[in-house]
XYZ file of N, CA and C in Angstrom:
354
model
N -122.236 0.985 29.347
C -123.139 0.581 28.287
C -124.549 1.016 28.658
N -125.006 1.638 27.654
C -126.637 2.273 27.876
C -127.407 0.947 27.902
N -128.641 1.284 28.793
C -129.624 -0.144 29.204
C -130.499 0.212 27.828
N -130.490 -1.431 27.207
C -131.999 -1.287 26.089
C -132.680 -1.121 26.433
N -133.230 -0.211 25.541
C -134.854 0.599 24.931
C -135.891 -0.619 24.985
N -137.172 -0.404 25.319
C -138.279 -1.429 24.863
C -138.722 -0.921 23.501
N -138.235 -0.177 22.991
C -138.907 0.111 21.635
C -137.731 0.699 21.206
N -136.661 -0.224 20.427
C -135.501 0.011 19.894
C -135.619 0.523 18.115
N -136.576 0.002 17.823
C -137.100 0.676 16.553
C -137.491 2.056 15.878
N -137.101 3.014 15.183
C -137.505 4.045 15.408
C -136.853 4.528 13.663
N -137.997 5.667 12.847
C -136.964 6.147 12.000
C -135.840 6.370 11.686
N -135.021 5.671 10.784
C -133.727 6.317 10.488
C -133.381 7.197 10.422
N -133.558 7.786 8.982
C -132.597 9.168 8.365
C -133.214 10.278 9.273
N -134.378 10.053 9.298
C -134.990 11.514 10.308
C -135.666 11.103 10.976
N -136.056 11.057 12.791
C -136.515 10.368 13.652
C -137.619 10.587 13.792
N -138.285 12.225 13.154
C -139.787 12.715 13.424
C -140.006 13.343 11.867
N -140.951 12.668 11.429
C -141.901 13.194 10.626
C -142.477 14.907 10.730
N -142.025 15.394 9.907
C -142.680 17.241 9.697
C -143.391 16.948 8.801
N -144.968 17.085 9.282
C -145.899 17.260 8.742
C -146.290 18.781 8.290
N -146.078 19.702 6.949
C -146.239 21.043 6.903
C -147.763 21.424 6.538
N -148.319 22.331 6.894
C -149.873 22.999 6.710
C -149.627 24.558 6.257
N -150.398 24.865 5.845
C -150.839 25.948 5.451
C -150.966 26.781 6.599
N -151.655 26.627 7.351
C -151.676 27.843 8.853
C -151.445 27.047 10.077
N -151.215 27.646 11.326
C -151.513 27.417 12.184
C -152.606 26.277 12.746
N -153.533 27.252 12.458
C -154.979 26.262 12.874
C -155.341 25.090 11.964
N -154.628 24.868 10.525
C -155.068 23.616 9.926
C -154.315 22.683 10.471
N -152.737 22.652 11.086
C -151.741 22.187 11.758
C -152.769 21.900 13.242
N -153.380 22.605 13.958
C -154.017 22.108 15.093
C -155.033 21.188 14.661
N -155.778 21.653 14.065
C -157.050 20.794 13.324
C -156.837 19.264 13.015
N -155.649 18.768 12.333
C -154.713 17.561 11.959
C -154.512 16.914 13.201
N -153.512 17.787 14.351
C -153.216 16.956 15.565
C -154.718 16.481 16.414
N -155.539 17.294 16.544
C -156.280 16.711 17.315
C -157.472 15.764 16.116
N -157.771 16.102 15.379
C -158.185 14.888 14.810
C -157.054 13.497 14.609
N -156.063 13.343 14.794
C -155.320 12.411 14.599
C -154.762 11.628 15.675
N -154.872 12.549 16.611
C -154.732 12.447 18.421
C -156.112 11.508 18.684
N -156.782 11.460 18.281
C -157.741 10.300 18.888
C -157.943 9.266 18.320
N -157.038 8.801 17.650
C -156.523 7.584 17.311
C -155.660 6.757 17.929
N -156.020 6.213 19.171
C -154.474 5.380 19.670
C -154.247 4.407 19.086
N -152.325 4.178 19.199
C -152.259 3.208 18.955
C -152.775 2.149 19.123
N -153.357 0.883 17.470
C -153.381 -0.590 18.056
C -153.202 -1.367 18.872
N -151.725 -1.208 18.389
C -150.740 -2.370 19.352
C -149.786 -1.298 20.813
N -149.572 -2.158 21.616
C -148.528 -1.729 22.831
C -147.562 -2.089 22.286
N -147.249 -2.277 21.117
C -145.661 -2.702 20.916
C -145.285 -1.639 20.015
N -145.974 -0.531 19.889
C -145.891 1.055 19.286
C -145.839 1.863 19.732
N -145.182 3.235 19.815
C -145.467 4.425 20.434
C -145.146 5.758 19.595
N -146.496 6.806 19.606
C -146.318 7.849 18.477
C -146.700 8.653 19.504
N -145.636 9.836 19.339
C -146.736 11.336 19.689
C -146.265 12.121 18.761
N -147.604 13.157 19.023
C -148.277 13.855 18.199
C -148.219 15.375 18.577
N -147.241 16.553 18.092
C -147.294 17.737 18.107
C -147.342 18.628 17.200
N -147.409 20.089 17.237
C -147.659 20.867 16.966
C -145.702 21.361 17.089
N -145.051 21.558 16.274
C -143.840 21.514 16.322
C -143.989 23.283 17.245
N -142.623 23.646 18.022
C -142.373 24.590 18.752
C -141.746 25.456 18.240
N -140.997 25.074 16.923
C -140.163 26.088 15.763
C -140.972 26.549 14.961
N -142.250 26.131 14.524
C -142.921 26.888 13.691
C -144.544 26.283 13.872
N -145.220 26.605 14.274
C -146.470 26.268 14.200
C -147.913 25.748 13.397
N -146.983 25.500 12.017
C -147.749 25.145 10.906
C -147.666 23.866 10.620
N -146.401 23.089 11.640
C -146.094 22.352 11.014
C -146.194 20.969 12.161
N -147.195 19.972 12.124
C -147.418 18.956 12.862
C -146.025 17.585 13.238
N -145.288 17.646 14.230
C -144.105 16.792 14.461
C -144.990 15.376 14.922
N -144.498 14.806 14.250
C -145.019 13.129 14.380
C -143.801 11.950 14.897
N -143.666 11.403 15.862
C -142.762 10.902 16.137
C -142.677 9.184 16.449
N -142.268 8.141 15.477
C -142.712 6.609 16.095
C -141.676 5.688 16.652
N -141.759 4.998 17.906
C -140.715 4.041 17.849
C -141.685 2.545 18.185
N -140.895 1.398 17.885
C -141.505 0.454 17.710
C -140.553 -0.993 18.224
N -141.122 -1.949 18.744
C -140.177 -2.685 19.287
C -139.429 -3.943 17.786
N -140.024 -3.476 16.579
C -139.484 -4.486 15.320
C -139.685 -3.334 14.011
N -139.123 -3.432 13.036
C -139.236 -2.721 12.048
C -140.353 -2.951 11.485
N -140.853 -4.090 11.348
C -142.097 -4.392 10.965
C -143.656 -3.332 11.021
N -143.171 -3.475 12.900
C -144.578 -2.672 13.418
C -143.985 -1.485 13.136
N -142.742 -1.086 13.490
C -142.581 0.472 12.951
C -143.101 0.551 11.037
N -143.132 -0.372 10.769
C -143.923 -0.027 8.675
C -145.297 0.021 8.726
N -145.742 -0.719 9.729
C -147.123 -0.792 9.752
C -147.589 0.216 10.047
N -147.062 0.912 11.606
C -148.050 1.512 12.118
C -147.908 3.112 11.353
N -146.678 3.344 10.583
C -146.229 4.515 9.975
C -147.146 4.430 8.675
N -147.532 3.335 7.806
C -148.580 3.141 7.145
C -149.319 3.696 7.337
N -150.112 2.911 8.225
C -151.462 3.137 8.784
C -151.542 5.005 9.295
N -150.493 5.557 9.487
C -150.442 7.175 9.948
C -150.801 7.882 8.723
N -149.619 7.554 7.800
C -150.211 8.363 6.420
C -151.804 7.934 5.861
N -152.430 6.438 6.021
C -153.826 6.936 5.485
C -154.585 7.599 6.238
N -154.689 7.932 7.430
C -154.999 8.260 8.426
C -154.828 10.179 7.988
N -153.826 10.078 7.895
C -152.837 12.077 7.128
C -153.864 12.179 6.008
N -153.717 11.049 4.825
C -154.312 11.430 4.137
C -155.572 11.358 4.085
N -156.692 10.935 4.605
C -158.003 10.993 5.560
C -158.098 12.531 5.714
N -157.784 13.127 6.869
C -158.175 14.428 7.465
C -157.561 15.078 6.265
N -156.528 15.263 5.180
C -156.293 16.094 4.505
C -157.035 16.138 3.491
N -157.895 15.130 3.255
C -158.958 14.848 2.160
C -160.365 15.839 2.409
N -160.367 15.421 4.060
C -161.828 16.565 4.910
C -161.332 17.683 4.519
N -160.309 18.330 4.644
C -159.942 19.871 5.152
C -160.274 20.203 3.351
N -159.677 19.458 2.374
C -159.352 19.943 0.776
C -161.129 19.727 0.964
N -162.368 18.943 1.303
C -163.521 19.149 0.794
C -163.935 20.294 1.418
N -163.995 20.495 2.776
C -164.610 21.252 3.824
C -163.791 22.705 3.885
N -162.702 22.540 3.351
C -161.891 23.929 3.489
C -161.158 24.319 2.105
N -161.697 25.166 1.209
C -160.767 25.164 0.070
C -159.469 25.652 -0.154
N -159.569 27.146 0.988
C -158.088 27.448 1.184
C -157.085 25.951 1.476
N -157.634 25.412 1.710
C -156.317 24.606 2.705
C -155.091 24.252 1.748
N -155.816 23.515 0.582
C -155.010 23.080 -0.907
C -155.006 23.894 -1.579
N -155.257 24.468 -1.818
C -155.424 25.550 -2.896
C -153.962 26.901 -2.901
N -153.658 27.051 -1.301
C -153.098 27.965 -0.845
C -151.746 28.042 -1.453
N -150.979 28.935 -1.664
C -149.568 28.821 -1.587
C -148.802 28.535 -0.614
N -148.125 27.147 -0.375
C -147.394 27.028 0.793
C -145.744 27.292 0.198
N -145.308 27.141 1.788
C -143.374 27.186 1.588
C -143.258 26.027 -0.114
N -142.938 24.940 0.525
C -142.643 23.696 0.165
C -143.564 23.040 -1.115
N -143.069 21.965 -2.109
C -143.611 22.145 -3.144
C -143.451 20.613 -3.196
N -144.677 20.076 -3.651
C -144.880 18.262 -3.304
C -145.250 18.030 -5.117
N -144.336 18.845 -5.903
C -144.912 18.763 -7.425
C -144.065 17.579 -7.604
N -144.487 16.317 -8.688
C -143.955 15.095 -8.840
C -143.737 14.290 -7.886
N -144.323 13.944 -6.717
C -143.777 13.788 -5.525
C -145.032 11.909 -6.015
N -143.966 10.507 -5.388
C -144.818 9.717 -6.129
C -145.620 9.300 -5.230
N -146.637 8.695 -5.809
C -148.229 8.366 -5.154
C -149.119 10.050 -5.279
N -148.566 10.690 -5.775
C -149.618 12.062 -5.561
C -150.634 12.094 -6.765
N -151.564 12.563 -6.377
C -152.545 12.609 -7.522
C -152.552 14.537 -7.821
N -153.378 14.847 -9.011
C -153.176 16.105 -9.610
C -154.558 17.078 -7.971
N -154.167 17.789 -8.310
C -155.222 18.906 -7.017
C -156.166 19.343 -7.769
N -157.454 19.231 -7.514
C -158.472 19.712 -8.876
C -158.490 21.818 -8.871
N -158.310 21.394 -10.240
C -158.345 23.462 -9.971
C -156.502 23.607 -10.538
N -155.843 22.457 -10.158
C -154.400 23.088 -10.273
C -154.293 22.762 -11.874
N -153.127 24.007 -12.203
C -152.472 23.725 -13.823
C -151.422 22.920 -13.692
N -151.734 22.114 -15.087
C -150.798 21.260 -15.231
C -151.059 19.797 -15.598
């Protein structure tokens, strides 16, 4: 029998979050602005990469010792995502604007992209 985890909590269906970007460097730009955020609580644990299969795309990973703190602190990540992705869309216009792979059209909680049709 495997010895319990102190942080038995952890995503289900997919264990790490793929965060996708537009380039390379907006994918670095994200981790290290988001990297100096530590966790709150010690009863959390996230790291934060630059995935090794493709470089655009930021791997986010949480486990947590209750489901609870795993909702919270995964919360608290996306306003945090959506924070720096708010800087990059003022400070960088390529960033949103760009054609990426992947397509977040109808996707819920999204608001319209200014400039986009539709």
């Amino acid at each position: 029998m495997a010895a319990p985890t102190a942080f038995p909590c952890a995503l289900y269906v997919r264990p790490t979050l793929n965060v996708p970007f537009p380039t390379p460097a907006h994918a670095d730009t994200a981790l290290r602005a988001l990297r100096v955020d530590e966790e709150l609580s010690a009863l959390v644990k996230r790291t934060l990469a630059v995935s090794s299969a493709d470089a655009r795309v930021l791997d986010v990973h949480y486990a947590a010792t209750t489901n609870r703190m795993l909702r919270v602190a995964v919360n608290g990540f996306f306003d945090s995502l959506g924070v720096v992705l708010g800087v990059m869309e003022e400070l960088d216009e390529d960033t949103v604007m760009r054609e990426g792979k992947e397509s977040v059209e109808g996707a819920q909680g999204l608001m319209p992209v200014k400039g986009s049709v539709g």
